[in-house]
Amino acid sequence: MRALPPGSTIGILGGGQLGRMLASAAARLGFTCHIYSDATGPAFDVAAKTTIGEFTDLDAIRKFAGRVDVITYEFENVPLCAAAAAAEITPVRPDPKALEVAQDRLVEKRFLASLDLPVAPFAEVASLDDLTAGLQTIGTPAILKTTRLGYDGKGQVRIADAKDPAWALDAIAHAPAVLEGMIDFAYEVSVLAVRGADKQARFYDLPLNTHRDGILDTSTVPSPLPKARIAEADAIAGSIATALDYTGVLAVELFYLGDDTDTPFLVNEIAPRVHNSGHWTLDACAVCQFENHIRAVAGWPLGGTTRHSDAMMTNLIGHDVDAWADLAADDDGGPDTCLHLYGKHQARPGRKMGHITHLTDRKSS
Ligand code: AMP
């Protein structure tokens, strides 16, 4: 892959905050970004060129593709037909195969199982009979998730007992689903891997993630996991990236069951893009996940992934952002505070409005 020279244009499918941070990182390297999205969004404020169009308007997608030098995406629900149409004209990185896997939980689980990677017990659910049978095999508590378009805990319900489970199908509007055993994990963590044009992967430090109402709340590095376990987690992500012949940042969400178990990790899901649990890298690493993603898709050498500070990132969800003035004034000699606001005009419950990262001196290795 020939490295794109500075001055080239990077096309980004999607105009949200991830696109915004990708475009800012690209600008730092001298690239111009062109955003394609179906509505204006946070990325539009920082990109040189923007196009509003439907993702199913393949003529518009092809025209966009003809105006850029490489295309990447900032959300995993880019329709496959759009990615394929774009790829007819201009390279799309990561390869759209990653979208195909990540868009459907069942395809994803089967793909992971085919790599011999551990996942929670699961069953396909297309009917009440499937659900009843699945609950018998998997037991309760269990969690029923739509196969497609679920995020931040949406499109999923928890089932405490197997009696009369029809309500659970009603709750997900009878969408095709997957039933999963509820995992009693010790921690949730994620691997942020970046794989370059030379097919070599690098890994950021593995953050410990906490959630509030199904939405990522905090990501903290370092995590309390033993080093050997972190290496195992990295190896899991590395094998996924290799299997997908992946280029760019790949996030792999894992349940950590504890050090004294035979199977310390289960893979929950993968995100073929930069990820919220890697936002701390903006402030705690010389080269953040956004820049490394841009470097990878542009065919550049990767930058270092070493963390220079310990960090805790906290999402600002909904009206959390109303405290921006206090957050901006947080210079009382405590941890260094880095405030990031996404420029969204309206705070709504559950909406990611920004994040804040507290940095402290790096204490551990
Ligand atoms: P997901 O959309 O699959 O990432 O699920 C959102 C959140 O629900 C996860 O971050 C977990 O906190 C929780 N969750 C999802 N699946 C399971 C499971 N099988 N067992 C326990 N908790 C789960």
CSV table of C-alpha atoms and ligand atoms in Angstrom, one decimal:
chain,number,residue,atom,x,y,z
A,1,MET,CA,0.0,0.0,0.0
A,2,ARG,CA,1.5,3.4,-1.1
A,3,ALA,CA,1.4,5.9,1.7
A,4,LEU,CA,-0.9,8.9,0.9
A,5,PRO,CA,1.1,12.1,1.0
A,6,PRO,CA,0.0,15.0,3.2
A,7,GLY,CA,-2.6,17.1,1.3
A,8,SER,CA,-4.6,13.9,0.3
A,9,THR,CA,-8.2,13.7,1.2
A,10,ILE,CA,-9.6,11.2,3.6
A,11,GLY,CA,-13.3,10.4,3.2
A,12,ILE,CA,-15.2,9.5,6.3
A,13,LEU,CA,-18.6,7.8,6.2
A,14,GLY,CA,-20.5,9.1,9.2
A,15,GLY,CA,-20.5,12.6,10.8
A,16,GLY,CA,-20.6,12.0,14.6
A,17,GLN,CA,-18.1,12.7,17.3
A,18,LEU,CA,-15.8,9.9,16.2
A,19,GLY,CA,-15.7,11.4,12.8
A,20,ARG,CA,-15.0,14.8,14.4
A,21,MET,CA,-12.0,13.4,16.4
A,22,LEU,CA,-10.8,11.5,13.3
A,23,ALA,CA,-10.9,14.6,11.2
A,24,SER,CA,-9.0,16.6,13.8
A,25,ALA,CA,-6.3,14.0,14.0
A,26,ALA,CA,-6.1,13.8,10.2
A,27,ALA,CA,-5.7,17.6,10.0
A,28,ARG,CA,-2.7,17.4,12.3
A,29,LEU,CA,-1.0,15.2,9.7
A,30,GLY,CA,-1.8,17.6,6.9
A,31,PHE,CA,-4.7,15.7,5.5
A,32,THR,CA,-8.1,17.1,4.4
A,33,CYS,CA,-11.2,15.3,5.4
A,34,HIS,CA,-14.5,14.9,3.5
A,35,ILE,CA,-17.4,13.7,5.6
A,36,TYR,CA,-20.4,11.9,4.1
A,37,SER,CA,-23.4,11.6,6.3
A,38,ASP,CA,-27.2,11.5,6.2
A,39,ALA,CA,-27.4,14.5,8.5
A,40,THR,CA,-25.2,17.2,9.9
A,41,GLY,CA,-23.3,16.2,13.0
A,42,PRO,CA,-20.3,17.0,15.2
A,43,ALA,CA,-17.8,16.2,12.4
A,44,PHE,CA,-19.2,18.8,10.1
A,45,ASP,CA,-17.7,21.6,12.3
A,46,VAL,CA,-14.1,20.4,11.7
A,47,ALA,CA,-14.0,19.0,8.2
A,48,ALA,CA,-13.0,20.9,5.1
A,49,LYS,CA,-15.7,19.2,2.9
A,50,THR,CA,-19.0,17.7,3.7
A,51,THR,CA,-21.8,16.0,1.8
A,52,ILE,CA,-25.2,15.2,3.1
A,53,GLY,CA,-26.8,12.1,1.4
A,54,GLU,CA,-28.5,8.9,2.2
A,55,PHE,CA,-26.2,5.9,2.7
A,56,THR,CA,-28.4,4.0,0.3
A,57,ASP,CA,-27.9,6.6,-2.5
A,58,LEU,CA,-25.2,4.6,-4.3
A,59,ASP,CA,-24.7,7.2,-7.0
A,60,ALA,CA,-24.0,9.9,-4.4
A,61,ILE,CA,-21.7,7.5,-2.6
A,62,ARG,CA,-19.8,6.7,-5.8
A,63,LYS,CA,-19.5,10.5,-6.5
A,64,PHE,CA,-18.1,11.1,-3.0
A,65,ALA,CA,-15.7,8.2,-3.4
A,66,GLY,CA,-14.4,9.8,-6.6
A,67,ARG,CA,-13.5,12.9,-4.7
A,68,VAL,CA,-11.4,11.3,-2.0
A,69,ASP,CA,-8.2,9.2,-1.8
A,70,VAL,CA,-9.2,6.7,0.8
A,71,ILE,CA,-12.4,6.0,2.7
A,72,THR,CA,-12.9,5.0,6.3
A,73,TYR,CA,-16.0,4.8,8.5
A,74,GLU,CA,-16.8,5.9,12.0
A,75,PHE,CA,-19.8,3.7,12.7
A,76,GLU,CA,-20.4,0.0,12.1
A,77,ASN,CA,-23.9,0.3,10.6
A,78,VAL,CA,-22.7,1.7,7.3
A,79,PRO,CA,-24.9,-0.3,4.8
A,80,LEU,CA,-22.8,-2.9,3.1
A,81,CYS,CA,-24.1,-1.8,-0.3
A,82,ALA,CA,-22.7,1.7,0.4
A,83,ALA,CA,-19.3,0.3,1.4
A,84,ALA,CA,-19.2,-1.9,-1.6
A,85,ALA,CA,-20.2,1.0,-4.0
A,86,ALA,CA,-17.5,3.2,-2.5
A,87,ALA,CA,-14.9,0.4,-2.8
A,88,GLU,CA,-15.6,0.1,-6.5
A,89,ILE,CA,-14.0,3.6,-6.9
A,90,THR,CA,-11.6,4.1,-3.9
A,91,PRO,CA,-10.0,1.8,-1.3
A,92,VAL,CA,-12.2,1.4,1.8
A,93,ARG,CA,-10.3,0.7,5.0
A,94,PRO,CA,-10.9,-1.2,7.2
A,95,ASP,CA,-12.1,-3.8,4.6
A,96,PRO,CA,-15.9,-3.8,4.6
A,97,LYS,CA,-15.8,-7.5,5.6
A,98,ALA,CA,-15.4,-6.2,9.2
A,99,LEU,CA,-18.7,-4.4,8.8
A,100,GLU,CA,-20.4,-7.5,7.7
A,101,VAL,CA,-19.2,-9.3,10.9
A,102,ALA,CA,-19.8,-6.5,13.3
A,103,GLN,CA,-23.3,-5.6,12.1
A,104,ASP,CA,-25.0,-8.8,13.1
A,105,ARG,CA,-24.4,-10.3,16.5
A,106,LEU,CA,-25.1,-13.8,15.3
A,107,VAL,CA,-22.6,-13.6,12.4
A,108,GLU,CA,-20.2,-12.0,14.8
A,109,LYS,CA,-20.5,-14.8,17.4
A,110,ARG,CA,-20.1,-17.5,14.7
A,111,PHE,CA,-17.1,-15.7,13.3
A,112,LEU,CA,-15.5,-15.5,16.8
A,113,ALA,CA,-16.4,-19.2,17.5
A,114,SER,CA,-14.8,-20.1,14.2
A,115,LEU,CA,-11.5,-18.6,15.5
A,116,ASP,CA,-11.9,-20.7,18.7
A,117,LEU,CA,-12.3,-17.5,20.7
A,118,PRO,CA,-14.5,-17.9,23.8
A,119,VAL,CA,-17.9,-16.2,23.8
A,120,ALA,CA,-20.9,-16.4,26.2
A,121,PRO,CA,-23.3,-19.3,25.6
A,122,PHE,CA,-25.7,-18.2,22.9
A,123,ALA,CA,-28.6,-19.4,20.8
A,124,GLU,CA,-30.3,-17.9,17.7
A,125,VAL,CA,-33.9,-16.7,18.4
A,126,ALA,CA,-36.3,-16.3,15.5
A,127,SER,CA,-39.4,-17.5,17.3
A,128,LEU,CA,-41.0,-18.2,20.7
A,129,ASP,CA,-40.1,-21.8,20.3
A,130,ASP,CA,-36.4,-20.9,19.7
A,131,LEU,CA,-36.5,-18.6,22.8
A,132,THR,CA,-38.1,-21.3,25.0
A,133,ALA,CA,-35.6,-23.9,23.8
A,134,GLY,CA,-32.7,-21.4,24.2
A,135,LEU,CA,-33.7,-20.7,27.8
A,136,GLN,CA,-33.8,-24.3,28.6
A,137,THR,CA,-30.3,-24.9,27.2
A,138,ILE,CA,-28.7,-21.7,28.4
A,139,GLY,CA,-30.7,-21.2,31.6
A,140,THR,CA,-31.5,-18.0,33.4
A,141,PRO,CA,-30.7,-15.2,34.0
A,142,ALA,CA,-30.2,-14.6,30.3
A,143,ILE,CA,-30.1,-11.6,27.9
A,144,LEU,CA,-32.0,-11.3,24.6
A,145,LYS,CA,-30.4,-9.0,22.1
A,146,THR,CA,-31.5,-8.0,18.6
A,147,THR,CA,-29.0,-9.2,16.1
A,148,ARG,CA,-28.8,-5.9,14.4
A,149,LEU,CA,-28.7,-2.2,15.3
A,150,GLY,CA,-28.4,-2.5,19.1
A,151,TYR,CA,-26.0,-0.2,20.8
A,152,ASP,CA,-25.5,1.4,24.3
A,153,GLY,CA,-27.7,-1.3,25.8
A,154,LYS,CA,-30.6,-0.6,23.3
A,155,GLY,CA,-32.4,-3.5,21.7
A,156,GLN,CA,-31.8,-5.9,24.6
A,157,VAL,CA,-33.7,-7.3,27.5
A,158,ARG,CA,-32.8,-9.3,30.5
A,159,ILE,CA,-34.8,-12.4,31.3
A,160,ALA,CA,-34.8,-13.5,35.0
A,161,ASP,CA,-36.8,-16.7,34.7
A,162,ALA,CA,-37.9,-18.9,31.9
A,163,LYS,CA,-41.6,-18.9,32.5
A,164,ASP,CA,-43.8,-17.3,29.8
A,165,PRO,CA,-40.9,-15.5,28.0
A,166,ALA,CA,-43.2,-14.1,25.2
A,167,TRP,CA,-43.0,-10.6,26.7
A,168,ALA,CA,-39.3,-10.6,25.9
A,169,LEU,CA,-39.9,-11.0,22.2
A,170,ASP,CA,-42.6,-8.2,22.4
A,171,ALA,CA,-40.0,-6.0,24.1
A,172,ILE,CA,-37.6,-6.3,21.1
A,173,ALA,CA,-40.5,-6.0,18.6
A,174,HIS,CA,-40.0,-9.6,17.4
A,175,ALA,CA,-36.7,-8.6,15.7
A,176,PRO,CA,-34.3,-11.5,14.9
A,177,ALA,CA,-32.3,-12.0,18.1
A,178,VAL,CA,-29.7,-13.9,19.9
A,179,LEU,CA,-30.1,-15.2,23.5
A,180,GLU,CA,-27.0,-15.1,25.6
A,181,GLY,CA,-26.2,-16.5,29.0
A,182,MET,CA,-25.8,-13.7,31.6
A,183,ILE,CA,-22.1,-13.6,32.5
A,184,ASP,CA,-21.0,-13.0,36.1
A,185,PHE,CA,-17.9,-11.1,35.1
A,186,ALA,CA,-15.4,-9.4,37.4
A,187,TYR,CA,-14.7,-6.6,35.0
A,188,GLU,CA,-15.5,-5.3,31.5
A,189,VAL,CA,-12.4,-4.3,29.6
A,190,SER,CA,-11.6,-3.6,26.0
A,191,VAL,CA,-8.6,-4.0,23.7
A,192,LEU,CA,-7.8,-1.1,21.4
A,193,ALA,CA,-5.7,-2.6,18.7
A,194,VAL,CA,-4.3,-0.8,15.6
A,195,ARG,CA,-3.1,-2.8,12.6
A,196,GLY,CA,-1.0,-1.0,10.0
A,197,ALA,CA,-0.5,-1.3,6.3
A,198,ASP,CA,2.4,-3.6,7.1
A,199,LYS,CA,-0.1,-5.9,8.8
A,200,GLN,CA,1.6,-5.4,12.2
A,201,ALA,CA,-0.6,-4.7,15.2
A,202,ARG,CA,0.0,-2.5,18.1
A,203,PHE,CA,-2.0,-2.3,21.3
A,204,TYR,CA,-2.9,0.5,23.7
A,205,ASP,CA,-3.1,-0.2,27.3
A,206,LEU,CA,-6.2,-2.1,28.1
A,207,PRO,CA,-8.8,0.1,29.9
A,208,LEU,CA,-11.2,-1.1,32.6
A,209,ASN,CA,-14.7,0.1,31.6
A,210,THR,CA,-17.7,0.8,33.7
A,211,HIS,CA,-21.2,1.4,32.4
A,212,ARG,CA,-24.2,3.5,33.5
A,213,ASP,CA,-27.6,2.6,32.2
A,214,GLY,CA,-26.0,0.4,29.5
A,215,ILE,CA,-23.8,3.3,28.3
A,216,LEU,CA,-20.0,3.5,28.8
A,217,ASP,CA,-19.4,5.7,31.8
A,218,THR,CA,-15.7,5.5,32.6
A,219,SER,CA,-12.5,4.0,31.1
A,220,THR,CA,-9.5,3.8,33.3
A,221,VAL,CA,-5.9,2.9,32.6
A,222,PRO,CA,-4.1,1.1,34.0
A,223,SER,CA,-6.6,-1.7,34.7
A,224,PRO,CA,-6.0,-4.0,37.6
A,225,LEU,CA,-5.5,-7.0,35.3
A,226,PRO,CA,-2.2,-9.0,35.6
A,227,LYS,CA,0.2,-8.3,32.7
A,228,ALA,CA,0.0,-11.9,31.5
A,229,ARG,CA,-3.8,-11.6,31.2
A,230,ILE,CA,-3.5,-8.3,29.3
A,231,ALA,CA,-1.2,-10.1,26.8
A,232,GLU,CA,-3.8,-12.8,26.4
A,233,ALA,CA,-6.5,-10.1,25.7
A,234,ASP,CA,-4.2,-8.5,23.1
A,235,ALA,CA,-3.6,-11.8,21.5
A,236,ILE,CA,-7.4,-12.3,21.1
A,237,ALA,CA,-7.8,-8.9,19.4
A,238,GLY,CA,-4.7,-9.6,17.3
A,239,SER,CA,-6.2,-12.9,16.0
A,240,ILE,CA,-9.4,-11.1,15.1
A,241,ALA,CA,-7.6,-8.4,13.3
A,242,THR,CA,-5.5,-10.9,11.3
A,243,ALA,CA,-8.6,-13.0,10.4
A,244,LEU,CA,-10.3,-9.8,9.0
A,245,ASP,CA,-7.0,-8.7,7.3
A,246,TYR,CA,-7.8,-5.5,9.2
A,247,THR,CA,-6.4,-2.0,8.7
A,248,GLY,CA,-7.0,0.6,11.4
A,249,VAL,CA,-8.2,0.7,14.9
A,250,LEU,CA,-10.2,-2.3,16.1
A,251,ALA,CA,-11.9,-2.4,19.5
A,252,VAL,CA,-12.7,-5.7,21.2
A,253,GLU,CA,-15.0,-5.6,24.2
A,254,LEU,CA,-14.2,-8.4,26.7
A,255,PHE,CA,-15.7,-9.7,29.9
A,256,TYR,CA,-13.0,-10.6,32.3
A,257,LEU,CA,-14.1,-13.5,34.6
A,258,GLY,CA,-11.1,-13.4,37.0
A,259,ASP,CA,-7.6,-14.8,37.2
A,260,ASP,CA,-8.6,-18.2,38.7
A,261,THR,CA,-10.9,-19.3,35.9
A,262,ASP,CA,-10.0,-21.6,33.0
A,263,THR,CA,-11.5,-19.1,30.6
A,264,PRO,CA,-10.5,-15.7,31.9
A,265,PHE,CA,-12.0,-13.8,28.9
A,266,LEU,CA,-15.2,-13.9,26.9
A,267,VAL,CA,-15.5,-11.7,23.8
A,268,ASN,CA,-18.6,-9.6,24.0
A,269,GLU,CA,-18.4,-7.8,20.8
A,270,ILE,CA,-16.1,-6.1,18.3
A,271,ALA,CA,-16.2,-2.5,16.9
A,272,PRO,CA,-14.5,-2.1,13.6
A,273,ARG,CA,-13.6,1.6,14.3
A,274,VAL,CA,-12.2,3.9,16.9
A,275,HIS,CA,-14.0,3.4,20.2
A,276,ASN,CA,-15.3,5.4,23.1
A,277,SER,CA,-13.2,3.4,25.5
A,278,GLY,CA,-10.1,4.7,23.7
A,279,HIS,CA,-10.8,8.4,24.1
A,280,TRP,CA,-8.3,8.6,26.9
A,281,THR,CA,-5.6,8.0,24.4
A,282,LEU,CA,-6.2,11.6,23.1
A,283,ASP,CA,-4.6,13.0,26.2
A,284,ALA,CA,-2.5,10.2,27.7
A,285,CYS,CA,-0.6,9.0,24.6
A,286,ALA,CA,1.7,10.8,22.2
A,287,VAL,CA,-0.3,9.3,19.3
A,288,CYS,CA,-4.0,8.8,20.0
A,289,GLN,CA,-6.3,6.1,18.6
A,290,PHE,CA,-7.7,8.6,16.1
A,291,GLU,CA,-4.3,9.5,14.6
A,292,ASN,CA,-3.2,5.9,14.5
A,293,HIS,CA,-6.4,5.0,12.7
A,294,ILE,CA,-5.7,7.7,10.1
A,295,ARG,CA,-2.1,6.7,9.8
A,296,ALA,CA,-3.1,3.1,9.2
A,297,VAL,CA,-5.8,3.8,6.6
A,298,ALA,CA,-3.4,6.3,4.8
A,299,GLY,CA,-0.7,3.6,4.7
A,300,TRP,CA,1.6,5.5,7.1
A,301,PRO,CA,3.8,3.9,9.7
A,302,LEU,CA,2.0,3.6,13.0
A,303,GLY,CA,2.8,5.9,15.9
A,304,GLY,CA,3.6,4.7,19.4
A,305,THR,CA,0.8,3.5,21.6
A,306,THR,CA,2.6,3.9,25.0
A,307,ARG,CA,0.7,5.7,27.7
A,308,HIS,CA,2.7,8.5,29.3
A,309,SER,CA,0.1,9.2,32.0
A,310,ASP,CA,-2.5,7.3,34.0
A,311,ALA,CA,-5.9,8.3,32.9
A,312,MET,CA,-9.6,8.1,33.7
A,313,MET,CA,-12.0,9.1,31.0
A,314,THR,CA,-15.6,9.9,32.0
A,315,ASN,CA,-18.3,10.4,29.4
A,316,LEU,CA,-20.5,13.4,29.7
A,317,ILE,CA,-24.0,12.0,29.0
A,318,GLY,CA,-27.0,14.2,28.5
A,319,HIS,CA,-27.2,17.0,31.0
A,320,ASP,CA,-23.8,16.1,32.5
A,321,VAL,CA,-22.5,18.6,30.0
A,322,ASP,CA,-24.4,21.5,31.6
A,323,ALA,CA,-21.5,21.6,34.2
A,324,TRP,CA,-19.1,22.5,31.4
A,325,ALA,CA,-18.0,25.8,33.1
A,326,ASP,CA,-17.2,24.0,36.4
A,327,LEU,CA,-15.4,21.2,34.5
A,328,ALA,CA,-13.4,23.7,32.5
A,329,ALA,CA,-12.4,25.5,35.7
A,330,ASP,CA,-11.0,22.3,37.2
A,331,ASP,CA,-7.5,23.5,37.8
A,332,ASP,CA,-7.3,23.3,41.5
A,333,GLY,CA,-4.0,21.5,41.6
A,334,GLY,CA,-5.7,18.1,41.4
A,335,PRO,CA,-5.4,15.8,38.4
A,336,ASP,CA,-4.9,17.4,35.1
A,337,THR,CA,-8.3,17.7,33.4
A,338,CYS,CA,-8.9,17.6,29.6
A,339,LEU,CA,-12.3,18.6,28.5
A,340,HIS,CA,-13.7,17.5,25.1
A,341,LEU,CA,-17.1,18.8,24.0
A,342,TYR,CA,-18.6,17.5,20.8
A,343,GLY,CA,-20.5,20.6,19.7
A,344,LYS,CA,-24.0,19.0,19.9
A,345,HIS,CA,-26.6,21.6,20.4
A,346,GLN,CA,-29.2,19.7,22.4
A,347,ALA,CA,-28.5,17.6,25.5
A,348,ARG,CA,-30.8,14.6,25.6
A,349,PRO,CA,-30.8,11.7,28.1
A,350,GLY,CA,-28.4,9.1,26.9
A,351,ARG,CA,-26.8,11.3,24.3
A,352,LYS,CA,-23.0,11.5,24.4
A,353,MET,CA,-22.2,15.2,24.6
A,354,GLY,CA,-18.5,15.1,25.4
A,355,HIS,CA,-16.0,13.5,27.8
A,356,ILE,CA,-13.4,14.5,30.3
A,357,THR,CA,-10.1,12.8,31.0
A,358,HIS,CA,-8.3,13.2,34.3
A,359,LEU,CA,-4.6,12.6,34.0
A,360,THR,CA,-2.2,11.6,36.8
A,361,ASP,CA,1.5,10.7,36.8
A,362,ARG,CA,2.1,7.3,35.4
A,363,LYS,CA,2.6,5.1,38.5
A,364,SER,CA,2.8,1.6,37.2
A,365,SER,CA,4.6,-0.1,34.3
B,1,AMP,P1,-23.6,-4.9,24.5
B,1,AMP,O1,-24.6,-4.0,23.7
B,1,AMP,O2,-23.6,-6.3,24.0
B,1,AMP,O3,-22.2,-4.3,24.6
B,1,AMP,O4,-24.2,-4.9,26.0
B,1,AMP,C1,-24.2,-3.7,26.8
B,1,AMP,C2,-23.8,-4.0,28.2
B,1,AMP,O5,-24.7,-5.0,28.7
B,1,AMP,C3,-22.5,-4.6,28.3
B,1,AMP,O6,-21.5,-3.6,28.3
B,1,AMP,C4,-22.6,-5.4,29.6
B,1,AMP,O7,-22.5,-4.5,30.7
B,1,AMP,C5,-24.0,-5.9,29.6
B,1,AMP,N1,-24.1,-7.3,29.0
B,1,AMP,C6,-24.2,-7.5,27.7
B,1,AMP,N2,-24.2,-8.9,27.4
B,1,AMP,C7,-24.0,-9.4,28.7
B,1,AMP,C8,-23.9,-10.8,29.1
B,1,AMP,N3,-24.0,-11.8,28.3
B,1,AMP,N4,-23.8,-11.0,30.4
B,1,AMP,C9,-23.7,-10.0,31.3
B,1,AMP,N5,-23.8,-8.7,30.9
B,1,AMP,C10,-23.9,-8.4,29.6
